[in-house]
XYZ file of C-alpha atoms in Angstrom:
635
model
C 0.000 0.000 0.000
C 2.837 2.551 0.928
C 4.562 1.245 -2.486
C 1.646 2.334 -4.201
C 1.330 5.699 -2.347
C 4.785 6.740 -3.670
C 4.074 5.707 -7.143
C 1.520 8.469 -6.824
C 3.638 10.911 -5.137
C 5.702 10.935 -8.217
C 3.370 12.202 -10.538
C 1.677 14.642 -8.429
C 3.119 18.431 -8.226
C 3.082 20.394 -4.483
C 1.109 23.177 -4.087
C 1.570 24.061 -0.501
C 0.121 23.305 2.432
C -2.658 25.021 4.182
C -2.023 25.147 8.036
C -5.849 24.475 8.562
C -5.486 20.963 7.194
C -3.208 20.123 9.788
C -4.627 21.343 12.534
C -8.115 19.429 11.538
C -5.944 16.158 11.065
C -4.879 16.768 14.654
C -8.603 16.668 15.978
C -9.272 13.127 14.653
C -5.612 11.281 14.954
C -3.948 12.908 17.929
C -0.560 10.696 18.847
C 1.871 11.609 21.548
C 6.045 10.844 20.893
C 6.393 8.124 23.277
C 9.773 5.683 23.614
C 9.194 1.465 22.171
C 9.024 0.338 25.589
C 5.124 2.167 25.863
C 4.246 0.397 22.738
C 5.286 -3.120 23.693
C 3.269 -2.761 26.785
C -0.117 -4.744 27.349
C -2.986 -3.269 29.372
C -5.597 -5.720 27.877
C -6.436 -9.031 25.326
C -9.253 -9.695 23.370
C -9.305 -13.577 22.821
C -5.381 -13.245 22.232
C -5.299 -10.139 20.495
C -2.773 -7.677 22.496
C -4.382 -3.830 23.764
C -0.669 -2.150 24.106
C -0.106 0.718 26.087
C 0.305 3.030 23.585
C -3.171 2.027 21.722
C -4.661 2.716 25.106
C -2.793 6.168 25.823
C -3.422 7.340 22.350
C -7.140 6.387 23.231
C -7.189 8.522 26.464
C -5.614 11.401 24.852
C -8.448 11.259 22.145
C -10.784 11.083 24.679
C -9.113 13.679 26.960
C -8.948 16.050 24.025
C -12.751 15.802 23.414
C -13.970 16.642 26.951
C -11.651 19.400 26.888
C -12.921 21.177 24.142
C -16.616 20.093 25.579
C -15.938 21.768 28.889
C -12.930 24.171 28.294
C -11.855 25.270 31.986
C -14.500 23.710 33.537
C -12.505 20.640 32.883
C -11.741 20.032 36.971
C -9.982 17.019 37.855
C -13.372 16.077 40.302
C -15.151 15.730 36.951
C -12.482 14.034 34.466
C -12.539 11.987 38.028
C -16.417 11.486 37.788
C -16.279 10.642 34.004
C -13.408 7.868 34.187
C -11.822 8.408 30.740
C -9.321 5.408 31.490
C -12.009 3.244 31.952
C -13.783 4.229 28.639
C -10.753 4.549 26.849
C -10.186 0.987 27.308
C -13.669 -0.201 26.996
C -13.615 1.636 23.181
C -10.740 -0.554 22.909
C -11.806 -3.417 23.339
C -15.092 -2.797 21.636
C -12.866 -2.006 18.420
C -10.536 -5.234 18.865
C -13.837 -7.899 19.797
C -15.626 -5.929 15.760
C -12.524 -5.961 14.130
C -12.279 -9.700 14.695
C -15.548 -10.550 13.369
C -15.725 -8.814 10.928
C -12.593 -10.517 9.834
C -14.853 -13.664 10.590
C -17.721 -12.919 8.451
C -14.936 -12.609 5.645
C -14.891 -8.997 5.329
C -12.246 -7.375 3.858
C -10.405 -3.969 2.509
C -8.497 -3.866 -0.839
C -5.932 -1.781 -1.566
C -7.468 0.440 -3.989
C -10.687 1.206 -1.423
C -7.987 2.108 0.705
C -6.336 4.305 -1.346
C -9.597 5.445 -2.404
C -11.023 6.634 0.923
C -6.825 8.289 1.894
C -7.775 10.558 -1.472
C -10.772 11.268 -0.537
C -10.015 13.015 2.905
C -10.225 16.981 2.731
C -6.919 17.141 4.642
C -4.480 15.556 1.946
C -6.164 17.607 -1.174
C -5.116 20.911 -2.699
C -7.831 22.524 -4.950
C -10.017 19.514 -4.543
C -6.775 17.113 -5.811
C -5.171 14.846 -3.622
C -1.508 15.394 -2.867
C 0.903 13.392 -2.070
C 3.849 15.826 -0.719
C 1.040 17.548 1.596
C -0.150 13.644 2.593
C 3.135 12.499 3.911
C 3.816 16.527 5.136
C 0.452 16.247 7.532
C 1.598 12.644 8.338
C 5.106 14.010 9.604
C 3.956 16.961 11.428
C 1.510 14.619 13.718
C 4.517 12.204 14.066
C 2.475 9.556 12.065
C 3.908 7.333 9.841
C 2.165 6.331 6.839
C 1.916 2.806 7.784
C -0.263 3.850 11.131
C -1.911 5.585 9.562
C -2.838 3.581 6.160
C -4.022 0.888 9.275
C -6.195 3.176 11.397
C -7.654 3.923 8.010
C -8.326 0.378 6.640
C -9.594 -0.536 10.338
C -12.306 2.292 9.832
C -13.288 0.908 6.690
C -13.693 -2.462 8.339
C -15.860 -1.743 10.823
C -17.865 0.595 8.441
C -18.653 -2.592 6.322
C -19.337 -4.489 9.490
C -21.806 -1.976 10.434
C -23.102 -1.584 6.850
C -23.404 -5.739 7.284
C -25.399 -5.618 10.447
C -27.591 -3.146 9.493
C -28.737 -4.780 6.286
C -29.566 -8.254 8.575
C -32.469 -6.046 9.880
C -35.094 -7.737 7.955
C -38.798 -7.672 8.660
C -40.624 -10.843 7.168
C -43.946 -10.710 6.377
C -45.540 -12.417 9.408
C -43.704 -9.890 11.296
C -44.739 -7.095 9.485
C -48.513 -8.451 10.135
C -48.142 -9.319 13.334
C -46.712 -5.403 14.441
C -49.655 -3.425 12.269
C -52.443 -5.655 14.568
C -50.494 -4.686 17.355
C -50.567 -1.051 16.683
C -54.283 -0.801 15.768
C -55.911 -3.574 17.167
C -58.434 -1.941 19.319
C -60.130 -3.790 22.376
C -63.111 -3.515 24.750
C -61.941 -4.170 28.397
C -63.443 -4.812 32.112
C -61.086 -3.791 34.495
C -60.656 -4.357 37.747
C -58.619 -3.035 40.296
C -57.673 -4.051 43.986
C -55.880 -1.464 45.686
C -53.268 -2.683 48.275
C -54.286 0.568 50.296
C -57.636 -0.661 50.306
C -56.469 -3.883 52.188
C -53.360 -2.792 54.790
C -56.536 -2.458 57.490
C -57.248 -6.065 57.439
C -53.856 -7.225 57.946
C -52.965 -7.925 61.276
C -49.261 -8.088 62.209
C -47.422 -8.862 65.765
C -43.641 -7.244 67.195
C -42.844 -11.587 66.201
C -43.777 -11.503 62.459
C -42.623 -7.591 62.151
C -38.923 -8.854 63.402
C -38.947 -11.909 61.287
C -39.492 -10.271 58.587
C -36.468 -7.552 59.344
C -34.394 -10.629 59.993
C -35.380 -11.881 56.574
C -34.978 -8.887 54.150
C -32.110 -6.718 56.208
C -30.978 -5.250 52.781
C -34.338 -3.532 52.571
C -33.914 -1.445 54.978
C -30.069 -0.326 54.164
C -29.604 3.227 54.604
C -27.394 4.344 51.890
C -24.336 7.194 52.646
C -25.768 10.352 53.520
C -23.938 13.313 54.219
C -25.059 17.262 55.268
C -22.575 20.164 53.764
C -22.477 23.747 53.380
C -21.796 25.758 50.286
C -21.474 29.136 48.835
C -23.601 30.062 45.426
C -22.474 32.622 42.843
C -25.421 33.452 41.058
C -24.157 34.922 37.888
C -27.160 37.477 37.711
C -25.641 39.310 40.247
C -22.856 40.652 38.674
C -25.118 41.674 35.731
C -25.063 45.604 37.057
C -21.712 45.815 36.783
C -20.814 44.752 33.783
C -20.425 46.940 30.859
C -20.701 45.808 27.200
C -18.927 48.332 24.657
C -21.048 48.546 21.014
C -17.141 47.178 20.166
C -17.458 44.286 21.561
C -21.648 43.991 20.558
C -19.683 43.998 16.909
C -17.014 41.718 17.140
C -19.272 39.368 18.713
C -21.308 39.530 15.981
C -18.625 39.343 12.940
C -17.610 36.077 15.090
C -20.156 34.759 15.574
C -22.235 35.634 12.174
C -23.613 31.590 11.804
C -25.965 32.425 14.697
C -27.616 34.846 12.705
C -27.933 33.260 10.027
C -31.655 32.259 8.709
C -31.365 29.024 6.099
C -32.806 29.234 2.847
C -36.121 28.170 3.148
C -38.980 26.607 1.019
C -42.765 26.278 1.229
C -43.449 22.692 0.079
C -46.205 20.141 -0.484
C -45.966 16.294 -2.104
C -47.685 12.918 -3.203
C -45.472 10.055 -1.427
C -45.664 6.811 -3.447
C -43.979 4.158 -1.490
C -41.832 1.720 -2.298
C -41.797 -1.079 0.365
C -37.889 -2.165 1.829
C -36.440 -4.543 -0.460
C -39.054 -4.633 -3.315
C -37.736 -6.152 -6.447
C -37.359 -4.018 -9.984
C -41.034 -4.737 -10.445
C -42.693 -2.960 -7.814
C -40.079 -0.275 -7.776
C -41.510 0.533 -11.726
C -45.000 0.413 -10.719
C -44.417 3.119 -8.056
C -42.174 5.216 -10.414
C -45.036 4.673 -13.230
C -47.748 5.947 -11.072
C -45.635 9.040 -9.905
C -45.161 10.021 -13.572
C -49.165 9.537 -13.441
C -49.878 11.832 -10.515
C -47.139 14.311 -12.028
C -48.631 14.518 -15.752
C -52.394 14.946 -14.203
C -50.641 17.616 -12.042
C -49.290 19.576 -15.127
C -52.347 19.098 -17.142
C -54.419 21.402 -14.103
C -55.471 19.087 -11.766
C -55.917 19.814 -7.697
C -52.736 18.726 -6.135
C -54.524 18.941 -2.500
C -57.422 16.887 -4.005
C -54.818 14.092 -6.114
C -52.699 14.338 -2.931
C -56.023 13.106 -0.474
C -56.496 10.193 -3.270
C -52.851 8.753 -3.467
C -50.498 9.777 -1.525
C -49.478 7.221 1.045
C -47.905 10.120 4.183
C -49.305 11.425 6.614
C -49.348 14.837 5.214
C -52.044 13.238 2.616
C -55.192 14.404 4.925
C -53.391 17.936 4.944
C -53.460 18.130 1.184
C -49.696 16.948 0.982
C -48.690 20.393 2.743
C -45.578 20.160 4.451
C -45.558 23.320 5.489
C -42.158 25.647 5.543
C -38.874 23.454 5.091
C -35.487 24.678 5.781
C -32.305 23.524 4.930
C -31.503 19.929 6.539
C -34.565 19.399 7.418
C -35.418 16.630 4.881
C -33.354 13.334 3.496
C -30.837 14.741 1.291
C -32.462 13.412 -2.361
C -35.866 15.325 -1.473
C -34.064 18.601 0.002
C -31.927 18.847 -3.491
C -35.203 18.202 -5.576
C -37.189 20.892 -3.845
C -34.649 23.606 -3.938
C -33.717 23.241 -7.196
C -37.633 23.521 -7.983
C -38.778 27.654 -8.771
C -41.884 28.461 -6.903
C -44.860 27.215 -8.409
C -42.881 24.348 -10.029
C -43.937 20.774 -10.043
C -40.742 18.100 -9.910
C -39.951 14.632 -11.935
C -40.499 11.630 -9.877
C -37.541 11.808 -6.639
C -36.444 8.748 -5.293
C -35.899 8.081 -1.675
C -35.973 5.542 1.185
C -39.557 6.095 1.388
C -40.368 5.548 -2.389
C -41.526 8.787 -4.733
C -41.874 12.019 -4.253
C -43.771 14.386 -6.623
C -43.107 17.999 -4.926
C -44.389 21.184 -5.636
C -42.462 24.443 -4.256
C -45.311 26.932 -3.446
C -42.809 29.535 -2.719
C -39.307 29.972 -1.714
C -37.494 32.395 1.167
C -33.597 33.053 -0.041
C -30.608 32.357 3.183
C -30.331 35.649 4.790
C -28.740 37.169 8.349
C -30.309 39.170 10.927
C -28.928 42.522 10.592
C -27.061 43.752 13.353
C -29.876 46.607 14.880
C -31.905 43.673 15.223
C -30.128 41.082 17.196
C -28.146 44.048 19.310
C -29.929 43.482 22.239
C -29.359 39.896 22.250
C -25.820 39.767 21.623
C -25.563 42.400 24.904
C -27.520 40.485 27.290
C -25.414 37.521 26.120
C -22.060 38.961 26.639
C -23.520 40.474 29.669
C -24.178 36.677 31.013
C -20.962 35.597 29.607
C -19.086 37.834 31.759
C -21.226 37.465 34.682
C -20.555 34.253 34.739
C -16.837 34.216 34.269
C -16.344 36.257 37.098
C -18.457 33.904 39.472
C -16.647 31.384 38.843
C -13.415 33.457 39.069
C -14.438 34.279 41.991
C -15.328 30.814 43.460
C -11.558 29.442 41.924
C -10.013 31.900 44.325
C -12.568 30.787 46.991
C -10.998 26.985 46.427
C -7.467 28.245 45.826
C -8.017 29.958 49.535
C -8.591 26.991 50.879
C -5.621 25.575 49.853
C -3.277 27.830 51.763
C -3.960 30.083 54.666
C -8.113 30.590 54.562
C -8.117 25.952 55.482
C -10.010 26.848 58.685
C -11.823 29.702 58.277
C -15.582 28.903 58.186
C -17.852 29.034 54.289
C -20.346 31.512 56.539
C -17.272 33.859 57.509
C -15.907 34.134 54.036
C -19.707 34.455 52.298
C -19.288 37.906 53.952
C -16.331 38.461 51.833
C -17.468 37.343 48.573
C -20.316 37.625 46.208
C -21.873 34.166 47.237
C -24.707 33.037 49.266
C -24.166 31.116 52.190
C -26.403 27.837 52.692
C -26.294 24.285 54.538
C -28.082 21.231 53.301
C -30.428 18.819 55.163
C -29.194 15.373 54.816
C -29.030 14.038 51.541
C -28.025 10.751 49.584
C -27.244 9.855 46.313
C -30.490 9.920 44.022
C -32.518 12.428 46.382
C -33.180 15.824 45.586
C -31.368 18.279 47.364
C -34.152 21.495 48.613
C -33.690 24.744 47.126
C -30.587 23.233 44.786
C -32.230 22.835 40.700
C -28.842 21.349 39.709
C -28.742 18.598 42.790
C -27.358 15.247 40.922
C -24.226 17.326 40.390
C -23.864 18.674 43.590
C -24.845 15.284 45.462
C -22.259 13.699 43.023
C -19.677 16.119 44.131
C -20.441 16.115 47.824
C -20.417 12.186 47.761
C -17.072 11.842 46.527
C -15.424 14.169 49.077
C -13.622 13.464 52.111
C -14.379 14.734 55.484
C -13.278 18.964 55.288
C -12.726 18.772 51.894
C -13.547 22.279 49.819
C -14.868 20.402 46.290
C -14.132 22.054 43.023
C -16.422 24.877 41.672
C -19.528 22.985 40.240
C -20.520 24.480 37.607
C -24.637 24.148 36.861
C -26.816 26.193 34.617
C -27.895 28.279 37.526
C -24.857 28.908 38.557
C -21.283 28.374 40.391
C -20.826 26.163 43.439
C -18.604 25.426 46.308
C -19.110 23.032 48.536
C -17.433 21.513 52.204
C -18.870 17.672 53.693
C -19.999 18.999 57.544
C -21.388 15.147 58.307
C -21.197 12.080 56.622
C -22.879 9.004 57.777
C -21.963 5.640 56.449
C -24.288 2.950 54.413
C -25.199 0.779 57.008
C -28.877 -1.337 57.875
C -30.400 -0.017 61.068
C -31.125 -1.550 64.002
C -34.601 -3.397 64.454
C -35.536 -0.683 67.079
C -34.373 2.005 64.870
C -36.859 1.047 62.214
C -39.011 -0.878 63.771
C -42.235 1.104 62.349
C -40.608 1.059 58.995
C -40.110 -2.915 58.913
C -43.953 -2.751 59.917
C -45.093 -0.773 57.143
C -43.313 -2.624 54.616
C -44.906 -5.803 56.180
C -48.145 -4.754 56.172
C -47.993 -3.536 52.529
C -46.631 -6.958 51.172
C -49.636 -8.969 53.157
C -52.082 -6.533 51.714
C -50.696 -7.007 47.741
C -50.759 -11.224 48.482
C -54.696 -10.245 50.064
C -55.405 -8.805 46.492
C -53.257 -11.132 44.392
C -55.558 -14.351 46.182
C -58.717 -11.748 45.947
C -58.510 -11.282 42.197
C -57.505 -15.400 41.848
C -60.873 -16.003 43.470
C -63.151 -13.565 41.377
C -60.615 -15.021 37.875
C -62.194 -18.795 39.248
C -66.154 -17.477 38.937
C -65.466 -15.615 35.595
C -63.885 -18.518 33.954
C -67.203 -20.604 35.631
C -69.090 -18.466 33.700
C -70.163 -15.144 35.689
C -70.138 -11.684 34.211
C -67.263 -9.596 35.296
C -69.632 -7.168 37.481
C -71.552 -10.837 39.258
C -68.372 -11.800 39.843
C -66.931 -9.135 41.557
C -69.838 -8.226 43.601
C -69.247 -7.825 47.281
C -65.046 -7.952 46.689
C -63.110 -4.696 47.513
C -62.510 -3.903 43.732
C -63.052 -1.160 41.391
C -64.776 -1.947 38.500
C -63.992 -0.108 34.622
C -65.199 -0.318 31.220
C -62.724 0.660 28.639
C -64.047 1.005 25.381
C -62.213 0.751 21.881
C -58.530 0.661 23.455
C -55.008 0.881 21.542
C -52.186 -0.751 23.134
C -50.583 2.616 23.051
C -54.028 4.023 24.569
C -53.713 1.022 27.240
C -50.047 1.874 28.183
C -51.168 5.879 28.534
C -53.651 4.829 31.174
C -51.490 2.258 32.418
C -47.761 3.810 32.853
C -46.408 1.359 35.677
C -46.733 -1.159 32.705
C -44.512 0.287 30.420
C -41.732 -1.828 32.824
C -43.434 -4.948 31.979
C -44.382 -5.174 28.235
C -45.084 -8.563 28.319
C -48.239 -8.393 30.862
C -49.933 -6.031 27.694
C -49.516 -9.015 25.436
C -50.826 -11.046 27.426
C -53.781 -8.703 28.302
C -54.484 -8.176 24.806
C -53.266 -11.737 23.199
C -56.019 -13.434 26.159
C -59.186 -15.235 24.754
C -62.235 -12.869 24.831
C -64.238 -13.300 28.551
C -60.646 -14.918 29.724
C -59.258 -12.882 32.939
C -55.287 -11.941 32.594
C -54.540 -11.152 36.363
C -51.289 -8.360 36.899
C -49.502 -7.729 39.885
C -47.754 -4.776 41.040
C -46.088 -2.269 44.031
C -49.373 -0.764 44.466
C -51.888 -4.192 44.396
C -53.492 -6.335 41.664
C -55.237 -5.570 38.062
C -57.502 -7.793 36.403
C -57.953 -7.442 32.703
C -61.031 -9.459 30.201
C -61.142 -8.615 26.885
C -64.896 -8.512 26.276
C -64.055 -7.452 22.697
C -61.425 -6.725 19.640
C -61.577 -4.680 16.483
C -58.805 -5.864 14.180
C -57.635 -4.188 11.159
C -58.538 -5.674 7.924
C -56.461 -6.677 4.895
C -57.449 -3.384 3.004
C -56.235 -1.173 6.004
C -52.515 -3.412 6.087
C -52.254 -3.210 2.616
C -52.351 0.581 2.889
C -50.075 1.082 6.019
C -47.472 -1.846 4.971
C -45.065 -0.242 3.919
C -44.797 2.403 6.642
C -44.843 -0.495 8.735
C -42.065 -2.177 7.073
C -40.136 1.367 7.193
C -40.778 1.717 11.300
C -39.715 -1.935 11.790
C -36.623 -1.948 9.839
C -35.307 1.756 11.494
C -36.315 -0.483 14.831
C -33.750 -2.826 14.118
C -31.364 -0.868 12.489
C -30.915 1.124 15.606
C -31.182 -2.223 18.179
C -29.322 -4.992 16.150
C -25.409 -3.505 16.339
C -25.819 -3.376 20.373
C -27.529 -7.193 20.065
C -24.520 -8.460 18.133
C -22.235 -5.900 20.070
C -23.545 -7.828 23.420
C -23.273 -11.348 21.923
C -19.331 -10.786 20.747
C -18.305 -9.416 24.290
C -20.376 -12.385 26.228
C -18.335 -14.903 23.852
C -15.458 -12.656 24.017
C -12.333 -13.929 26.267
C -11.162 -10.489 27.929
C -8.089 -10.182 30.033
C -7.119 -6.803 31.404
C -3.919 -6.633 32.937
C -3.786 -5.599 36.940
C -2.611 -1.930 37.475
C -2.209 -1.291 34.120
C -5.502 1.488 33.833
């Protein structure tokens, strides 16, 4: 491959080399000079294949480069601590090694001439468009690269881009599937349903200090108290420095030279179509039919007819019942084969036949708005009050680093409350928190609770920074995980004893009034004189069912069983809060006309379904089967 590289090199002319190119190279393959003993190192294996040290440092600088530029200076080591780049460096590692090996198993493969393809291609080695040579191997040397890394970083992308590109197409959706999903979606059923609140029950349970500590002694873990800890901390709210910051029309102008893509409103058009589909994977056949009938729609279209009314009659999209009005589309807005067609199109213009994953498109542009900016008078006061909160906020959390940098010399003992007097910040101290409980009068509390959980005792934490602003924080208590003693939460284990004898009271409740439906009683005889609430639901989606039922969007598989249960036959569901019983009394099932007209927007939703599911399937099968050994201490 190199060899073939040079052949070109000869027969190319330099040109020169813009700086940019380098610097956008740098982005995507950073590499740090490091001595052959790194490289031989071995941090990890992937059923024999060696992770070296310098794979995994090149990984972490990658990584480490990306979260800098995400959060600049806010880049603290608590939070490269709380995000654990090692650990995900090495993980994307091994992900790379276990897809790289099969798709060397499923016979994959990269010639040398896709290579060399795909190195031309790249922005960064051209000149004028061309690919160079002398600025290839310049760009190469000047991110101490050799071309040989590089030319197998490169035919490793294209690897895995065929693996993907393999995966993806194994999304298939058969016929019976296809079928099977459209019933599902608007299948309709009449329902009885009854309810047996485990509230409704906890006064007839009766419970002794014997059964409440045999139970404790039984289920200890469910009454662990997890870490908790109580801290004070100082708040910069960035609003208050807004009065004394001043924002020069200067700076209102270079802001807005800078940063002239904000202001910029895209080209814009005012569209409507007729969708003929084409199902995925039809053969040459149907494909021509569709494109036949488009050139139908489109001929009637140019002859006079009413696109609204031909667009009601065949057009298979949503849009149809609108006319086929898609109202104002801006650039990027639509796949890339309908966006071209329609802004090529001059207002009032009616398009050829466009192909695209959905099938084809006849389009008519209504009227079109040209790209333009917001004019500086316009957008003045925005750009001020967004400086103004720029600066407002870099100077709380100036203020707060000097806070922490205090802390690390002479200020270590003086109290937050003292120094609030000092600073711009509000003084505060927390009730007693733990991890996963909102923290009172704090909007940003995971990151604080984060933060506070990971300190040690009279530790001053990092500024957290949080939308609302800037803040500090110092651990006053901490108290340990630990479960309780029985006298310490005695009423607790009481309550939680009395709540599970009240769900098994409805769970053997329901079973009883299931045993006189399936004798034969009506749902309403059957429940009469039981402590149950009684409901008719009438013409009921599954997605209508899961709306009115959200605790059962946990447990998909007790809605397929409500719905999937022979009419008058009770499907009995158990949860936290007591039992459900469900009898399908009747069904409305979509016919063959109304499949045939949704099939293939079926086939579309199914196939995107897998498409998006299927690589973390495989991705979760090869690392099962995978045999991963991570050498000790090395991360």
């Amino acid at each position: 491959m190199l060899n073939v590289m040079r052949r070109f090199a000869q027969s190319w002319l330099l040109k020169g080399v813009l700086a940019l190119l380098a610097l956008t190279f740098i982005s995507f393959y950073a590499v740090i000079d490091r001595n052959q003993q790194n490289a031989s190192g071995q941090v990890a294996s992937v059923n024999g294949t060696k992770i070296t040290e310098r794979e995994f440092e090149e990984s972490y600088e990658r990584l480490l480069q990306f979260y800098r530029q995400v959060y600049q200076d806010r880049l603290t080591d608590e939070v490269l601590k709380q995000l654990n780049l090692k650990e995900a460096a090495l993980e994307s590692l091994i992900v790379r090694a276990v897809e790289l090996q099969a798709a060397r198993e499923a016979g994959l493969s990269v010639a040398d001439p896709e290579l060399l393809s795909s190195i031309q291609a790249r922005p960064e080695f051209q000149i004028g468009g061309q690919f160079d040579s002398r600025v290839y191997f310049d760009v190469l040397r000047n991110n101490r690269l050799t071309p040989q890394e590089f030319e197998r970083s490169q035919h490793d992308a294209l690897l895995l881009a065929k693996w993907q590109t393999l995966i993806e197409q194994s999304a298939l959706v058969t016929e019976p599937e296809a079928r099977s999903a459209f019933r599902d979606l608007h299948e309709k059923a009449d329902l009885a349903y009854l309810s047996f609140p485990a509230k409704d029950y906890e006064g007839k349970v009766q419970v002794n200090r014997e059964k409440v500590e045999r139970y404790y002694r039984a289920f200890p873990e469910e009454f662990r108290q997890p870490e908790q800890v109580r801290v004070e901390y100082l708040f910069w709210d960035p609003r208050s420095f807004e009065r004394a910051i001043t924002v020069t029309p200067l700076q209102v102008e270079d802001y807005y030279e800078s940063h002239e893509k904000e202001f910029r409103i895209p080209e814009a058009v005012q569209a409507r179509h007729i969708l003929l589909r084409v199902p995925e994977g039809a053969d040459a056949k149907k494909e021509e039919e569709a494109r036949v009938r488009a050139r139908m729609v489109g001929e009637q279209l140019k002859k006079g007819s009413d696109f609204a009314a031909l667009a009601r009659k065949y057009s298979e999209d949503p849009s149809s019942s609108r006319g086929g009005d898609l109202g104002k589309l801006r650039r990027g807005e639509s796949v890339p084969e309908f966006e071209k067609a329609a802004f090529s199109l001059k207002s009032g213009q009616i398009s050829e036949p466009v192909r695209t994953q959905f099938g084809f498109h006849v389009i008519q542009v209504l009227s079109k708005e040209p790209e333009k900016t917001r004019r500086l008078e316009d957008v003045r006061e925005e750009i001020v009050r967004t400086l103004r909160l720029e600066k407002s906020r870099q100077r709380a959390e100036s203020e707060a680093a000097k806070v922490k940098q205090s802390f690390a010399s002479a200020d270590k003992k003086r109290s937050f409350q003292d120094l609030s007097k000092d600073v711009s910040a509000e003084y505060k101290v927390t009730a007693w928190f733990f991890r996963g409980k909102a923290i009172a009068g704090i909007p940003s509390w995971q990151a604080v609770a984060t933060a506070a959980l990971n300190l040690k005792g009279g530790e001053v934490s990092a500024p957290v920074p949080a939308p609302e602003g800037i803040y500090l924080l110092r651990v006053l208590e901490r108290k340990e995980s630990r479960i309780p003693p029985f006298e310490e939460v005695q009423r607790d284990v009481e309550k939680a004893l009395v709540r599970k004898e009240a769900r098994e009271q409805t769970a053997q409740e329901a079973r009883e009034v299931s045993a006189k439906i399936l004798a034969g009683a009506d749902v309403q005889t059957a429940a009469k004189g039981r402590n149950a609430h009684l409901e008719k639901l009438e013409a009921m989606s599954r997605g209508e069912f899961l709306r009115k039922f959200p605790a059962l969007r946990g447990n998909l598989g007790d809605v397929r069983r409500v719905f999937g249960a022979k009419l008058g036959s009770p499907v009995q569901v158990e949860g936290a809060d007591g039992t459900q019983l469900f009898v399908v009394l009747s069904r409305q099932t979509p016919d063959e006309k109304d499949y045939q007209k949704g099939r293939a927007e079926i086939y579309a939703r199914l196939t995107e379904q897998r498409r998006q599911t299927i690589p973390q399937v495989y991705l979760s099968r090869l690392l099962e089967k995978a045999k991963i050994l991570r050498t000790p201490g090395a991360v």
